[in-house]
mmCIF file of C-alpha atoms (C1' of nucleotides) in Angstrom:
data_model
loop_
_atom_site.group_PDB
_atom_site.id
_atom_site.type_symbol
_atom_site.label_atom_id
_atom_site.label_comp_id
_atom_site.label_asym_id
_atom_site.label_seq_id
_atom_site.Cartn_x
_atom_site.Cartn_y
_atom_site.Cartn_z
ATOM 1 C CA MET A 1 0.000 0.000 0.000
ATOM 2 C CA ARG A 2 1.478 3.348 -1.015
ATOM 3 C CA LEU A 3 0.071 6.849 -0.857
ATOM 4 C CA PRO A 4 -1.898 7.721 -4.019
ATOM 5 C CA ARG A 5 -1.263 10.702 -6.290
ATOM 6 C CA GLY A 6 -4.275 12.490 -4.830
ATOM 7 C CA PHE A 7 -2.553 12.692 -1.456
ATOM 8 C CA TYR A 8 0.150 14.938 -2.916
ATOM 9 C CA ALA A 9 -2.033 16.961 -5.268
ATOM 10 C CA ARG A 10 -3.322 19.248 -2.510
ATOM 11 C CA ASP A 11 -2.386 22.493 -0.823
ATOM 12 C CA THR A 12 1.335 22.246 0.056
ATOM 13 C CA LEU A 13 0.981 23.260 3.714
ATOM 14 C CA THR A 14 -1.687 20.577 4.151
ATOM 15 C CA VAL A 15 0.575 17.974 2.546
ATOM 16 C CA ALA A 16 3.572 19.061 4.648
ATOM 17 C CA ARG A 17 1.544 18.500 7.831
ATOM 18 C CA SER A 18 -0.047 15.278 6.556
ATOM 19 C CA LEU A 19 3.367 13.808 5.728
ATOM 20 C CA LEU A 20 4.315 13.697 9.412
ATOM 21 C CA GLY A 21 4.049 10.122 10.680
ATOM 22 C CA ARG A 22 4.136 8.628 7.157
ATOM 23 C CA ARG A 23 6.725 6.059 6.163
ATOM 24 C CA LEU A 24 9.367 6.862 3.524
ATOM 25 C CA VAL A 25 10.613 3.642 1.940
ATOM 26 C CA ARG A 26 13.703 3.071 -0.160
ATOM 27 C CA VAL A 27 14.266 -0.310 -1.830
ATOM 28 C CA LEU A 28 17.974 -0.902 -2.413
ATOM 29 C CA ASP A 29 19.301 -4.229 -3.674
ATOM 30 C CA GLY A 30 16.009 -5.833 -2.651
ATOM 31 C CA GLU A 31 16.246 -4.541 0.921
ATOM 32 C CA ARG A 32 13.751 -2.178 2.531
ATOM 33 C CA ILE A 33 15.243 0.879 4.222
ATOM 34 C CA ALA A 34 12.589 3.007 5.857
ATOM 35 C CA GLY A 35 11.877 5.789 8.297
ATOM 36 C CA ARG A 36 8.955 7.691 9.752
ATOM 37 C CA ILE A 37 8.792 11.324 8.670
ATOM 38 C CA VAL A 38 9.089 13.586 11.730
ATOM 39 C CA GLU A 39 10.013 16.972 10.176
ATOM 40 C CA THR A 40 9.090 18.762 6.920
ATOM 41 C CA GLU A 41 9.303 22.185 5.277
ATOM 42 C CA ALA A 42 7.010 23.669 2.611
ATOM 43 C CA TYR A 43 8.130 25.704 -0.410
ATOM 44 C CA VAL A 44 5.269 27.228 -2.374
ATOM 45 C CA GLY A 45 5.337 28.853 -5.810
ATOM 46 C CA GLU A 46 7.641 31.338 -7.520
ATOM 47 C CA GLU A 47 6.480 34.083 -5.132
ATOM 48 C CA ASP A 48 8.158 32.235 -2.248
ATOM 49 C CA GLU A 49 11.561 33.951 -2.129
ATOM 50 C CA ALA A 50 13.102 31.069 -0.204
ATOM 51 C CA SER A 51 12.128 28.541 -2.875
ATOM 52 C CA HIS A 52 14.420 27.300 -5.609
ATOM 53 C CA ALA A 53 11.533 28.119 -7.958
ATOM 54 C CA SER A 54 11.748 31.812 -7.086
ATOM 55 C CA PRO A 55 13.881 32.678 -10.183
ATOM 56 C CA GLY A 56 11.363 30.880 -12.427
ATOM 57 C CA PRO A 57 11.963 27.618 -14.292
ATOM 58 C CA THR A 58 15.624 26.577 -14.615
ATOM 59 C CA GLU A 59 17.389 23.311 -15.359
ATOM 60 C CA ARG A 60 17.884 22.519 -11.678
ATOM 61 C CA ASN A 61 14.348 23.173 -10.419
ATOM 62 C CA ALA A 62 12.535 21.572 -13.376
ATOM 63 C CA SER A 63 11.189 18.738 -11.200
ATOM 64 C CA MET A 64 9.325 21.202 -8.997
ATOM 65 C CA TYR A 65 7.011 21.872 -11.954
ATOM 66 C CA LEU A 66 6.107 18.195 -12.417
ATOM 67 C CA GLU A 67 2.827 16.551 -11.486
ATOM 68 C CA ALA A 68 2.377 15.980 -7.721
ATOM 69 C CA GLY A 69 3.928 12.833 -6.289
ATOM 70 C CA HIS A 70 7.304 13.168 -7.979
ATOM 71 C CA GLY A 71 10.643 13.624 -6.224
ATOM 72 C CA TYR A 72 12.896 16.690 -6.450
ATOM 73 C CA VAL A 73 16.494 15.995 -5.402
ATOM 74 C CA TYR A 74 19.314 18.527 -5.525
ATOM 75 C CA LEU A 75 22.939 18.771 -4.409
ATOM 76 C CA ILE A 76 23.742 21.323 -1.708
ATOM 77 C CA TYR A 77 27.116 22.674 -0.551
ATOM 78 C CA GLY A 78 28.841 20.429 -3.058
ATOM 79 C CA MET A 79 28.419 17.301 -0.948
ATOM 80 C CA TYR A 80 24.958 16.641 0.392
ATOM 81 C CA HIS A 81 21.632 15.878 -1.239
ATOM 82 C CA CYS A 82 18.179 17.054 -0.184
ATOM 83 C CA PHE A 83 14.956 15.173 -0.955
ATOM 84 C CA ASN A 84 11.670 16.947 -1.698
ATOM 85 C CA ILE A 85 8.176 15.730 -2.593
ATOM 86 C CA VAL A 86 6.403 17.686 -5.334
ATOM 87 C CA THR A 87 2.875 18.895 -4.549
ATOM 88 C CA GLU A 88 -0.142 20.691 -6.078
ATOM 89 C CA ARG A 89 -0.802 20.881 -9.814
ATOM 90 C CA GLU A 90 1.514 20.274 -12.733
ATOM 91 C CA GLY A 91 3.129 23.527 -13.865
ATOM 92 C CA PHE A 92 2.924 25.123 -10.388
ATOM 93 C CA PRO A 93 6.278 24.777 -8.563
ATOM 94 C CA ALA A 94 5.744 23.594 -4.993
ATOM 95 C CA ALA A 95 7.340 20.908 -2.856
ATOM 96 C CA VAL A 96 7.899 19.647 0.664
ATOM 97 C CA LEU A 97 11.457 19.138 1.902
ATOM 98 C CA VAL A 98 11.784 16.060 4.109
ATOM 99 C CA ARG A 99 14.051 17.264 6.927
ATOM 100 C CA ALA A 100 14.175 14.317 9.320
ATOM 101 C CA LEU A 101 13.133 10.710 9.814
ATOM 102 C CA GLU A 102 12.857 8.328 12.708
ATOM 103 C CA PRO A 103 14.727 5.215 11.495
ATOM 104 C CA LEU A 104 12.484 2.112 11.291
ATOM 105 C CA GLU A 105 13.904 -0.507 8.928
ATOM 106 C CA GLY A 106 17.385 -1.279 7.582
ATOM 107 C CA LEU A 107 19.271 0.419 10.411
ATOM 108 C CA ALA A 108 22.457 -1.570 9.768
ATOM 109 C CA SER A 109 22.420 -0.534 6.130
ATOM 110 C CA MET A 110 21.893 3.109 7.126
ATOM 111 C CA ARG A 111 24.689 2.966 9.647
ATOM 112 C CA LYS A 112 27.086 1.588 7.069
ATOM 113 C CA ARG A 113 26.508 4.529 4.717
ATOM 114 C CA ARG A 114 26.524 7.088 7.521
ATOM 115 C CA GLY A 115 29.997 6.034 8.606
ATOM 116 C CA SER A 116 31.530 6.757 11.981
ATOM 117 C CA VAL A 117 28.958 9.410 12.875
ATOM 118 C CA GLY A 118 26.044 7.079 12.254
ATOM 119 C CA ALA A 119 27.640 4.508 14.505
ATOM 120 C CA ARG A 120 27.281 6.838 17.482
ATOM 121 C CA SER A 121 23.512 6.823 17.916
ATOM 122 C CA ASP A 122 20.242 6.180 16.097
ATOM 123 C CA THR A 123 19.242 9.832 16.352
ATOM 124 C CA GLU A 124 22.231 10.847 14.210
ATOM 125 C CA LEU A 125 21.270 8.438 11.416
ATOM 126 C CA THR A 126 18.510 10.445 9.711
ATOM 127 C CA SER A 127 18.016 13.681 11.708
ATOM 128 C CA GLY A 128 18.668 16.157 8.893
ATOM 129 C CA PRO A 129 17.967 16.486 5.148
ATOM 130 C CA GLY A 130 21.532 15.624 4.138
ATOM 131 C CA ARG A 131 21.815 12.847 6.678
ATOM 132 C CA LEU A 132 18.649 11.029 5.628
ATOM 133 C CA CYS A 133 19.631 11.112 1.953
ATOM 134 C CA GLN A 134 22.951 9.524 2.872
ATOM 135 C CA ALA A 135 21.218 6.877 5.031
ATOM 136 C CA LEU A 136 18.672 6.004 2.308
ATOM 137 C CA ALA A 137 21.167 6.327 -0.571
ATOM 138 C CA ILE A 138 19.138 9.066 -2.268
ATOM 139 C CA ASP A 139 21.008 11.142 -4.855
ATOM 140 C CA ARG A 140 20.436 13.128 -8.036
ATOM 141 C CA SER A 141 19.608 9.939 -9.936
ATOM 142 C CA HIS A 142 16.274 10.136 -8.050
ATOM 143 C CA ASP A 143 15.503 13.662 -9.234
ATOM 144 C CA GLY A 144 12.130 13.472 -10.999
ATOM 145 C CA VAL A 145 11.332 9.958 -9.772
ATOM 146 C CA ASP A 146 7.611 9.099 -9.681
ATOM 147 C CA LEU A 147 6.840 8.094 -6.083
ATOM 148 C CA CYS A 148 3.464 6.696 -7.208
ATOM 149 C CA ALA A 149 4.827 4.328 -9.866
ATOM 150 C CA GLN A 150 4.529 0.648 -8.960
ATOM 151 C CA ASP A 151 8.199 -0.088 -9.719
ATOM 152 C CA SER A 152 9.623 2.991 -8.024
ATOM 153 C CA PRO A 153 12.607 2.345 -5.677
ATOM 154 C CA LEU A 154 11.359 5.205 -3.522
ATOM 155 C CA PHE A 155 7.807 5.661 -2.236
ATOM 156 C CA LEU A 156 5.630 6.463 0.770
ATOM 157 C CA GLU A 157 3.362 4.254 2.844
ATOM 158 C CA PRO A 158 0.430 5.577 4.932
ATOM 159 C CA GLY A 159 2.046 4.812 8.282
ATOM 160 C CA GLU A 160 0.248 6.524 11.137
ATOM 161 C CA PRO A 161 -0.900 10.097 10.514
ATOM 162 C CA VAL A 162 -0.236 12.549 13.333
ATOM 163 C CA GLY A 163 -3.022 14.531 14.970
ATOM 164 C CA ALA A 164 -2.928 18.339 14.681
ATOM 165 C CA TRP A 165 -2.369 18.570 18.445
ATOM 166 C CA ALA A 166 1.030 16.852 18.041
ATOM 167 C CA VAL A 167 2.318 19.125 15.247
ATOM 168 C CA ALA A 168 4.634 22.040 16.040
ATOM 169 C CA ALA A 169 5.147 24.778 13.407
ATOM 170 C CA GLY A 170 8.012 27.254 13.181
ATOM 171 C CA PRO A 171 10.095 29.311 10.741
ATOM 172 C CA ARG A 172 12.057 27.454 8.061
ATOM 173 C CA VAL A 173 15.691 26.639 8.677
ATOM 174 C CA ASN A 174 18.528 28.493 6.973
ATOM 175 C CA VAL A 175 16.473 30.552 4.556
ATOM 176 C CA ARG A 176 17.865 34.054 3.909
ATOM 177 C CA GLY A 177 15.883 37.226 3.588
ATOM 178 C CA ASP A 178 13.733 39.205 6.012
ATOM 179 C CA ARG A 179 10.452 39.645 4.153
ATOM 180 C CA ALA A 180 7.480 38.442 6.195
ATOM 181 C CA ALA A 181 6.625 35.699 3.697
ATOM 182 C CA VAL A 182 10.101 34.225 4.010
ATOM 183 C CA ARG A 183 9.682 34.045 7.775
ATOM 184 C CA ALA A 184 6.377 32.177 7.524
ATOM 185 C CA PRO A 185 6.059 29.205 9.918
ATOM 186 C CA TRP A 186 6.282 26.569 7.196
ATOM 187 C CA ARG A 187 8.478 24.104 9.064
ATOM 188 C CA PHE A 188 6.511 21.309 10.723
ATOM 189 C CA ARG A 189 7.652 18.673 13.177
ATOM 190 C CA ILE A 190 6.239 16.111 15.546
ATOM 191 C CA GLU A 191 6.232 17.784 18.930
ATOM 192 C CA GLY A 192 8.881 16.366 21.236
ATOM 193 C CA ASN A 193 10.225 13.762 18.797
ATOM 194 C CA PRO A 194 13.948 13.128 19.426
ATOM 195 C CA HIS A 195 14.747 12.512 15.755
ATOM 196 C CA VAL A 196 14.170 16.049 14.408
ATOM 197 C CA SER A 197 17.113 18.061 13.031
ATOM 198 C CA ARG A 198 19.010 20.554 15.183
ATOM 199 C "C1'" DG B 1 26.235 23.047 25.412
ATOM 200 C "C1'" DA B 2 27.029 27.093 22.029
ATOM 201 C "C1'" DA B 3 29.505 29.304 18.492
ATOM 202 C "C1'" DT B 4 32.379 29.079 14.579
ATOM 203 C "C1'" DC B 5 34.536 27.282 10.460
ATOM 204 C "C1'" DG B 6 36.011 24.642 6.458
ATOM 205 C "C1'" DA B 7 34.825 21.230 2.920
ATOM 206 C "C1'" DT B 8 33.348 21.139 -1.950
ATOM 207 C "C1'" DG B 9 30.867 21.473 -6.548
ATOM 208 C "C1'" DG B 10 26.724 22.566 -9.239
ATOM 209 C "C1'" DT B 11 23.912 26.445 -10.621
ATOM 210 C "C1'" DC B 12 22.912 30.943 -11.931
ATOM 211 C "C1'" DT B 13 24.234 36.028 -12.919
ATOM 212 C "C1'" DG C 1 32.483 34.773 -9.222
ATOM 213 C "C1'" DA C 2 28.972 34.505 -5.675
ATOM 214 C "C1'" DC C 3 25.878 31.789 -3.518
ATOM 215 C "C1'" DC C 4 23.982 28.102 -1.213
ATOM 216 C "C1'" DA C 5 16.835 24.531 1.852
ATOM 217 C "C1'" DT C 6 24.252 21.087 5.286
ATOM 218 C "C1'" DC C 7 27.305 18.548 8.194
ATOM 219 C "C1'" DG C 8 31.029 17.347 11.232
ATOM 220 C "C1'" DA C 9 35.051 18.810 13.577
ATOM 221 C "C1'" DT C 10 37.061 22.210 16.370
ATOM 222 C "C1'" DT C 11 37.154 25.652 19.672
ATOM 223 C "C1'" DC C 12 35.287 28.232 22.916
ATOM 224 C "C1'" DT C 13 32.559 28.940 27.622
#
DNA sequence: GAATCGATGGTCT
DNA sequence: GACCATCGATTCT
């Protein structure tokens, strides 16, 4: 059972909140590596100055304009990848950045890719956008992947949705600019969960 | 624990 | 040539 296209083709803030508690699954060499989403961030339209879509369509952000339910993966700081889930309608650039997971399946496999840091504790395995991509072996080859396709190596399962009472909202991390819209509380996390990013 | 800094390369002006 | 939707190590209090 995986989340249907209709789940993603909604208002981005709604999707960002609804993604909390869901299970992100990566199939690698026949093995399931999975985690529960505990932190997300929404990026909405070209008017959102913090979004990669703010300069309009470019080669890098092309995936953000795809139909909902696709992946958008980019390289940041020359060494880390970030994984986003495309939302809303085709042609409108919006996505949700998955910022942290609670590791559920394939911990040994995650630990191997995370190296010496991952060996320290489970909370350091997937508590950050760059960390979780390393743990799940997500890279630019997954940019534009269809998360709803039956043969996709990356997809989401319903898991256990989180009630509104357990969701904390705050300003997005590391976005520049001081306009009010940029400071909007579009970062969501499961209140009190130890696996969120710093 | 908090603050700071360097690594490292693709993308856009 | 500047700028990053980051991380881990180092250097402080």
